Coordinates of C-alpha atoms and ligand atoms in Angstrom, one line a residue:
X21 CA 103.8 129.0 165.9
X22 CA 104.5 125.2 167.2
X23 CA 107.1 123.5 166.3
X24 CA 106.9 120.6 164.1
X25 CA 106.4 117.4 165.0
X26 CA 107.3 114.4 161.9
X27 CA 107.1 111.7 163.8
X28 CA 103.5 110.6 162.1
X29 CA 104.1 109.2 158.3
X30 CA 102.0 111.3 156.5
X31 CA 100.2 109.8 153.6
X32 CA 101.3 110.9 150.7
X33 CA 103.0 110.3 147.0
X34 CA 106.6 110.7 146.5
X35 CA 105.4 113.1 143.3
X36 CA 102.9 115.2 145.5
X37 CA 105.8 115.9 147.7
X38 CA 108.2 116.9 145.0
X39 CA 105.6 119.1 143.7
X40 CA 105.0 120.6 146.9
X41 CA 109.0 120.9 147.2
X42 CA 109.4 122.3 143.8
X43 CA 106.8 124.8 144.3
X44 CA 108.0 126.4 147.9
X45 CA 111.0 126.7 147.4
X46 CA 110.0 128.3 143.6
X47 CA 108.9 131.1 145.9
X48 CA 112.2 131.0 147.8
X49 CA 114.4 131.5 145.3
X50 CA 112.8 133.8 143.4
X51 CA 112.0 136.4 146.9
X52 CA 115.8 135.6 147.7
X53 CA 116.7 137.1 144.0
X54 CA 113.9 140.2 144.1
X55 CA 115.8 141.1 147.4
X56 CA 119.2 141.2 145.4
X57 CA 117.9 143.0 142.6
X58 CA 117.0 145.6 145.1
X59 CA 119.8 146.1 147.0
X60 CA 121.4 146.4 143.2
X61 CA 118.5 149.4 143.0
X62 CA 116.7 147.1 139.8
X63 CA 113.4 147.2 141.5
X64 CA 112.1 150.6 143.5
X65 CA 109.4 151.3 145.7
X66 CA 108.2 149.2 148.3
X67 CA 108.8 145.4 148.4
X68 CA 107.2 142.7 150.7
X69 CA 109.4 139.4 151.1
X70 CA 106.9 136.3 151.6
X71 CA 110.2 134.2 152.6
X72 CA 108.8 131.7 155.4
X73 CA 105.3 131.9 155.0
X74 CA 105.6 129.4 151.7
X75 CA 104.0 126.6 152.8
X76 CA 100.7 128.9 153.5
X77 CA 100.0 129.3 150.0
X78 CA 101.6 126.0 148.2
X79 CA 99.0 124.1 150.8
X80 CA 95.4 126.2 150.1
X81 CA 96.8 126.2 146.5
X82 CA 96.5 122.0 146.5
X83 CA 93.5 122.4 148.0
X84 CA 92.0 124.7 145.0
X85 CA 90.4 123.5 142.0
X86 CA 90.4 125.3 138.6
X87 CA 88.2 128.2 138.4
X88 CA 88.5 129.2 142.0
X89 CA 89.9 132.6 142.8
X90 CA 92.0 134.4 144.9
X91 CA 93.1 137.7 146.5
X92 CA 95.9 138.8 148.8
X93 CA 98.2 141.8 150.4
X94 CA 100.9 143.6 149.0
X95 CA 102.9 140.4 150.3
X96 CA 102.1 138.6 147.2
X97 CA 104.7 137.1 144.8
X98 CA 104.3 133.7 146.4
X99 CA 100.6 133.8 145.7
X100 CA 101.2 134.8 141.8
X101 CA 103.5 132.1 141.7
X102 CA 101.7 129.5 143.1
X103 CA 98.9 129.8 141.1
X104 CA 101.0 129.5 138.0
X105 CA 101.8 133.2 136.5
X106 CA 104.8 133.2 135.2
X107 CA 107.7 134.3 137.4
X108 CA 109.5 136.3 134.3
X109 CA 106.3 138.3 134.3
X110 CA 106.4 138.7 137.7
X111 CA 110.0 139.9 138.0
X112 CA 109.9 142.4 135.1
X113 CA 106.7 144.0 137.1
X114 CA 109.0 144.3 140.0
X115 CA 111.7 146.2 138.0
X116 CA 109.0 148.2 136.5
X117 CA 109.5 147.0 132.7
X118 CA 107.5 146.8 129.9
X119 CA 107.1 142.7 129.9
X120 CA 105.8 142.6 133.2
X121 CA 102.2 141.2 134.1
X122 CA 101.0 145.0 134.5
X123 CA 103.4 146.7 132.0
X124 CA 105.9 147.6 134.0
X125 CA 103.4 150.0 135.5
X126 CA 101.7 148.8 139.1
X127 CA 105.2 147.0 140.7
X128 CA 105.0 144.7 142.9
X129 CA 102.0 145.3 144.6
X130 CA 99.7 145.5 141.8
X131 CA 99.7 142.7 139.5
X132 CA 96.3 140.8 138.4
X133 CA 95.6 137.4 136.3
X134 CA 92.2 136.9 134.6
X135 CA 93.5 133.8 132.9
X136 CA 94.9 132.5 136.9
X137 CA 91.4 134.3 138.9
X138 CA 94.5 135.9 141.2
X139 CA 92.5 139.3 141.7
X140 CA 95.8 141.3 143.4
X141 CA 98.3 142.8 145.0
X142 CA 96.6 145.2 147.4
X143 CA 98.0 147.9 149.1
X144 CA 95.6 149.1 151.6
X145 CA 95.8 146.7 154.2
X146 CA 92.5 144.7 154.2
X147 CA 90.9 146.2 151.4
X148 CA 91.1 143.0 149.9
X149 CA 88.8 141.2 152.4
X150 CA 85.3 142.8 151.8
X151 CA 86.7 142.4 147.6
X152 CA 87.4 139.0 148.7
X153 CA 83.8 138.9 149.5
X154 CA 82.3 140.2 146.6
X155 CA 84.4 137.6 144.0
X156 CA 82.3 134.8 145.9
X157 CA 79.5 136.7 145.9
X158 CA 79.6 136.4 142.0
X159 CA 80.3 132.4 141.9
X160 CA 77.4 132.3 144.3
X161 CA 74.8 134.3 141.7
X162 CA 76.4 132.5 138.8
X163 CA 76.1 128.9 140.8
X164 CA 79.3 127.7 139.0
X165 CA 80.6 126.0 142.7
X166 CA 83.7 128.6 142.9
X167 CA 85.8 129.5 146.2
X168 CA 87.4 132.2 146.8
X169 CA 90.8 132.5 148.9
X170 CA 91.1 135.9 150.4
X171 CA 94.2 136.2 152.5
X172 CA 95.2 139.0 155.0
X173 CA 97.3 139.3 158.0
X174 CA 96.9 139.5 161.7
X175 CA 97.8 143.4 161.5
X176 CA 94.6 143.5 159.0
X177 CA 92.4 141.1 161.0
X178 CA 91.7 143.8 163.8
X179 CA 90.2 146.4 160.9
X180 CA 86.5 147.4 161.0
X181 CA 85.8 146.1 157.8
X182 CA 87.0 142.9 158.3
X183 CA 84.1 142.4 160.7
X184 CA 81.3 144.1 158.5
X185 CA 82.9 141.3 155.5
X186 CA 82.0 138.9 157.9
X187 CA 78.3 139.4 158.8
X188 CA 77.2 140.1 154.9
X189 CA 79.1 136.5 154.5
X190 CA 77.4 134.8 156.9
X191 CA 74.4 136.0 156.2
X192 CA 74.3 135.8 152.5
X193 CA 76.6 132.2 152.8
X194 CA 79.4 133.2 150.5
X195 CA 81.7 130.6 149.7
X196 CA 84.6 132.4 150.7
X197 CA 87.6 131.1 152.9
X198 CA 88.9 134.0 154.7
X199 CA 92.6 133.0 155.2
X200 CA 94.4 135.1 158.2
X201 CA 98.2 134.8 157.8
X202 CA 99.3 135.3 160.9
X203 CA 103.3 135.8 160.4
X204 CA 103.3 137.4 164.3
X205 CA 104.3 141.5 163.4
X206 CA 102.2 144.2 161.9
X207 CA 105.0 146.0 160.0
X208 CA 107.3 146.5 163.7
X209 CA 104.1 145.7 166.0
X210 CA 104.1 142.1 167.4
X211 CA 100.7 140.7 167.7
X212 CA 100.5 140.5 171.1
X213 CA 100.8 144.4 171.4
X214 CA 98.0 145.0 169.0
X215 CA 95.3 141.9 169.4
X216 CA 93.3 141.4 172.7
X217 CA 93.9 137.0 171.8
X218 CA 96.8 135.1 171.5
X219 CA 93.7 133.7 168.5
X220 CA 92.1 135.7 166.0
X221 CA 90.2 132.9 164.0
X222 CA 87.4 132.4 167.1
X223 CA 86.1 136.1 165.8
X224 CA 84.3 134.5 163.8
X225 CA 81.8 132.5 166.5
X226 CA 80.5 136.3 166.8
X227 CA 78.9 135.9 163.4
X228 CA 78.3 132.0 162.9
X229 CA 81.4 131.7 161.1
X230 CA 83.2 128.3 161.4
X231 CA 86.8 128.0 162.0
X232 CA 90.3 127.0 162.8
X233 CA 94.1 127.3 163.9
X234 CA 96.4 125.4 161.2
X235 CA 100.5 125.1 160.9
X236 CA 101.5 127.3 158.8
X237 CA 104.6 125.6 158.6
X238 CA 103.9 122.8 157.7
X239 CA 102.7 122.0 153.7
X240 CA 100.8 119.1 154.5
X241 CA 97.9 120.3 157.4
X242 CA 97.8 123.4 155.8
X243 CA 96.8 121.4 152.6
X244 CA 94.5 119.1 154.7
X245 CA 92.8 122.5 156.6
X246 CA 92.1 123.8 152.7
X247 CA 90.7 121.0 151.9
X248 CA 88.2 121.0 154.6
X249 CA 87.4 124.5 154.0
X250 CA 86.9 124.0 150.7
X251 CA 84.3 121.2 150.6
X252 CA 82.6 123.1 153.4
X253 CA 82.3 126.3 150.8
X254 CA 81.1 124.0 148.1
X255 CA 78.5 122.0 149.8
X256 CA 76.8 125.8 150.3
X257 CA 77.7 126.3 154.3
X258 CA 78.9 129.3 153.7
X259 CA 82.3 131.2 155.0
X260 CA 85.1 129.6 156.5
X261 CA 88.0 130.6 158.7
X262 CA 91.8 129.5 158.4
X263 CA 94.3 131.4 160.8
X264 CA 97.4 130.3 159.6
X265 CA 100.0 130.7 162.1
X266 CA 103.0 131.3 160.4
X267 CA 106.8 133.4 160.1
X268 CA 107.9 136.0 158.0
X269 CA 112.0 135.8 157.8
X270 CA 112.7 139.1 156.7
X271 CA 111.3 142.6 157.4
X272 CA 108.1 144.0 157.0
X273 CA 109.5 145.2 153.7
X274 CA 112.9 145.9 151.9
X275 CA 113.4 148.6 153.4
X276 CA 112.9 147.1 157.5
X277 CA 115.8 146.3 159.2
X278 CA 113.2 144.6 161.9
X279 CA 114.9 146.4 165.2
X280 CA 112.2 144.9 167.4
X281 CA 112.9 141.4 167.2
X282 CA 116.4 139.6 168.2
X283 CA 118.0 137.6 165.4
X284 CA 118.1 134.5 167.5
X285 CA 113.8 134.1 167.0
X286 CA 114.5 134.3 163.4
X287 CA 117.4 131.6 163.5
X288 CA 115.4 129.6 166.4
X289 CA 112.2 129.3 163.7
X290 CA 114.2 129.0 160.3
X291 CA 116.2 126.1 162.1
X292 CA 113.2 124.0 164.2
X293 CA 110.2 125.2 161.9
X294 CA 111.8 125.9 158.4
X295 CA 108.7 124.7 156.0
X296 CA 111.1 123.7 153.1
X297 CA 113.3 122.1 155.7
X298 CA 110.3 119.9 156.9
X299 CA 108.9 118.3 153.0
X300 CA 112.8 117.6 152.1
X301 CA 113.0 115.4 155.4
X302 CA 109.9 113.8 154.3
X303 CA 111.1 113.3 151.3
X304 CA 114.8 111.8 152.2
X305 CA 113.7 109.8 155.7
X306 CA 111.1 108.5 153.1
X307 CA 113.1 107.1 150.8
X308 CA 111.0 109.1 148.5
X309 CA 114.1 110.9 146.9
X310 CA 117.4 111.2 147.1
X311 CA 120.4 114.0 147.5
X312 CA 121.1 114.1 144.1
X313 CA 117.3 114.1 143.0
X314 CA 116.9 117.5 145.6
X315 CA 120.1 119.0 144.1
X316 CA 118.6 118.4 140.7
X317 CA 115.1 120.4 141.2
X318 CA 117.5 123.0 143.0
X319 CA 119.4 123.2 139.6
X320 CA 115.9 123.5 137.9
X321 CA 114.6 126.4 139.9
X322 CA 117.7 128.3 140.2
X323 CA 117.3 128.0 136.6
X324 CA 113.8 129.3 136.2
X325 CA 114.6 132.4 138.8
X326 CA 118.1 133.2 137.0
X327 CA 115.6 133.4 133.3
X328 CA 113.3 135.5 135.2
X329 CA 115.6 138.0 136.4
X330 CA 117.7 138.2 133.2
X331 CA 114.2 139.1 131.4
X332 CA 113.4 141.5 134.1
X333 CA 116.3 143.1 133.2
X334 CA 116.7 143.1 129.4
X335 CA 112.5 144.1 129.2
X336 CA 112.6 148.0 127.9
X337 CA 110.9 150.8 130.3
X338 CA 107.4 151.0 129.4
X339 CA 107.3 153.7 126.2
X340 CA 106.2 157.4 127.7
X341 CA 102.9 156.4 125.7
X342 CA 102.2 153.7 128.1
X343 CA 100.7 156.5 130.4
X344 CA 97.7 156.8 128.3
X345 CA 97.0 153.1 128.6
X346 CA 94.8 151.3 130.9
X347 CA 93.2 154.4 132.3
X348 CA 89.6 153.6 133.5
X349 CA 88.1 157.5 133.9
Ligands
LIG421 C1 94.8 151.3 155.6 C2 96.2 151.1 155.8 N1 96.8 151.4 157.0 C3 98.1 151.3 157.2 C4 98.9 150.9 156.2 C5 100.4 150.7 156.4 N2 100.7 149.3 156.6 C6 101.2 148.6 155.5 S1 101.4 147.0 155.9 C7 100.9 147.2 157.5 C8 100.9 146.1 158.5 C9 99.9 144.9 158.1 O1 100.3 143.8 158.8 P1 99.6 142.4 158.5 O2 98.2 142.6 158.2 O3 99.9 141.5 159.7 O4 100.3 141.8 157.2 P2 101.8 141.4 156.9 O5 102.5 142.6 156.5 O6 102.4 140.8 158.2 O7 101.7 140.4 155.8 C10 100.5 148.5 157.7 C11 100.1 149.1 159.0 C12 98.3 150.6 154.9 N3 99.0 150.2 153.9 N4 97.0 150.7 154.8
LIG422 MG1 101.4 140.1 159.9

């Protein structure tokens, strides 16, 4: 992942950067407070931080247009977020209670929107990516002009069925945009110990699959790659490829204490790549807002996080009837 360069102005509102702001560093805060509540043992299970990858989703998101879909990993709170569910929802899933977006009964890798198109939360790494395939698959028979975002990660991009997902797209001209998060690590496996290429997107010349490498860390070209993708989706080329090169902060999961990398790459990326760090410069060297206007949407989301987790914690347990419910057999 390259360090940032700011030296070009980028062109841009003052209120497109706010938003963009407001919206990363939602995801922040509210990852920073499901981490607490599990060291306070609130939330159980597994939990997958997306700290540092923010700007991945907050960018494809501004590239997305209502109706479009999407579909992640387990490592996806920041995707729920950004595509508007509501973070109280969110939270109470993670504690398992009875107001959250799946009843208090899938956690935090299991949570779905009809009303948003998010499709999940899945926990078989890249099961999402031939699903992915099969939501565009639909828009395409229905000819409504949907997109659908299917995100995985580099550990996922070396699966078989990645790879089968990618001929019947190409052949069939899905408008899908397979997004490939690569935050580096596999769980404790660092990319280059698993993947033949330092680059994973160019898999996709195999199949006639158009592509390419964007900053993950920075909002801005990862906004301008989406949009590219997108229009290329719509105007019925079929699949495109986004290899996002990006940073997860934390472990692989709450319960990582991420032995195989020195705390110094951490602190080197967080302090010369950060991609909150990057929009607030942008936003202060452009006279575009002040201190006090950043301390004030701090105030705000600190605000909406704090409401989340107090409902997450005042939501009942789901009622021993609840296991009856939603049982598809
Ligand atoms: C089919 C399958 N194999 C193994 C696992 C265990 N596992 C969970 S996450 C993970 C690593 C995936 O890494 P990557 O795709 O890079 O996503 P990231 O966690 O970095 O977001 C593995 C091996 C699993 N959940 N499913
Ligand atoms: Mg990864």
């Amino acid at each position: 992942m390259a360090a940032r360069k700011t030296t070009k102005k980028p062109n841009v509102s003052a209120e497109e950067l706010k938003t963009y702001y407001r919206e990363m560093l939602l995801i922040r805060r509210f990852e920073e407070k499901a981490g607490q509540l599990y060291g306070m043992g609130l939330i159980g299970g597994f939990c997958h931080l997306y700290i540092g990858q923010e700007a991945v989703v907050v960018g494809l998101e501004a590239a997305a247009k209502e109706g479009d879909k999407r579909i992640t990993s387990y490592r996806d709170h920041g995707h729920m977020l950004a595509c508007g569910m509501d973070p109280g929802g969110v939270m109470a899933e993670l504690t398992g209670r009875e107001g959250g977006l799946s009843k208090g009964k899938g956690g935090s890798m299991h949570m779905f929107s009809k009303e948003k198109h998010f499709y999940g939360g899945h926990g078989i790494v890249g099961a999402q990516v031939p699903l992915g395939a099969g939501l565009a698959f639909a828009d395409k028979y229905k000819e409504n002009g949907g997109v659908t975002f299917t995100y995985f990660g580099d550990g996922a991009a070396n699966q078989g069925q990645v790879y089968e997902t990618f001929n019947m797209a190409a052949i069939w001209d899905l408008p899908v945009i397979f997004v490939i998060e690569n935050n580096q690590y596999a769980m404790g496996t660092a990319q280059a110990r698993s993947t033949s290429t330092k680059d994973i997107y160019h898999r996709g010349e195999a199949f006639g699959i158009p592509g390419e490498i964007v900053n993950g860390m920075d909002v801005l070209a990862v906004k301008a790659a989406g949009e590219k993708a997108v229009a290329h989706c719509r105007a019925g080329k079929g699949p495109y490829i986004l290899e996002v090169k990006t940073y997860r902060y934390r472990g692989h999961s709450m319960s990582d204490p991420a032995k195989y990398r020195t705390r110094e790459e951490v602190q080197k990326v967080r302090e010369q790549s950060d991609p909150i760090e990057h929009v607030r410069e942008l936003l202060l060297t452009g006279k575009h807002a002040s201190e006090d206007d950043l301390k004030a949407i701090d105030k705000e989301i600190k605000e909406i996080v704090n409401q989340a987790a107090e409902f997450s914690k005042e939501s009942p347990e789901p009622s021993l009837d609840e296991l009856w419910t939603d049982i598809y057999a």
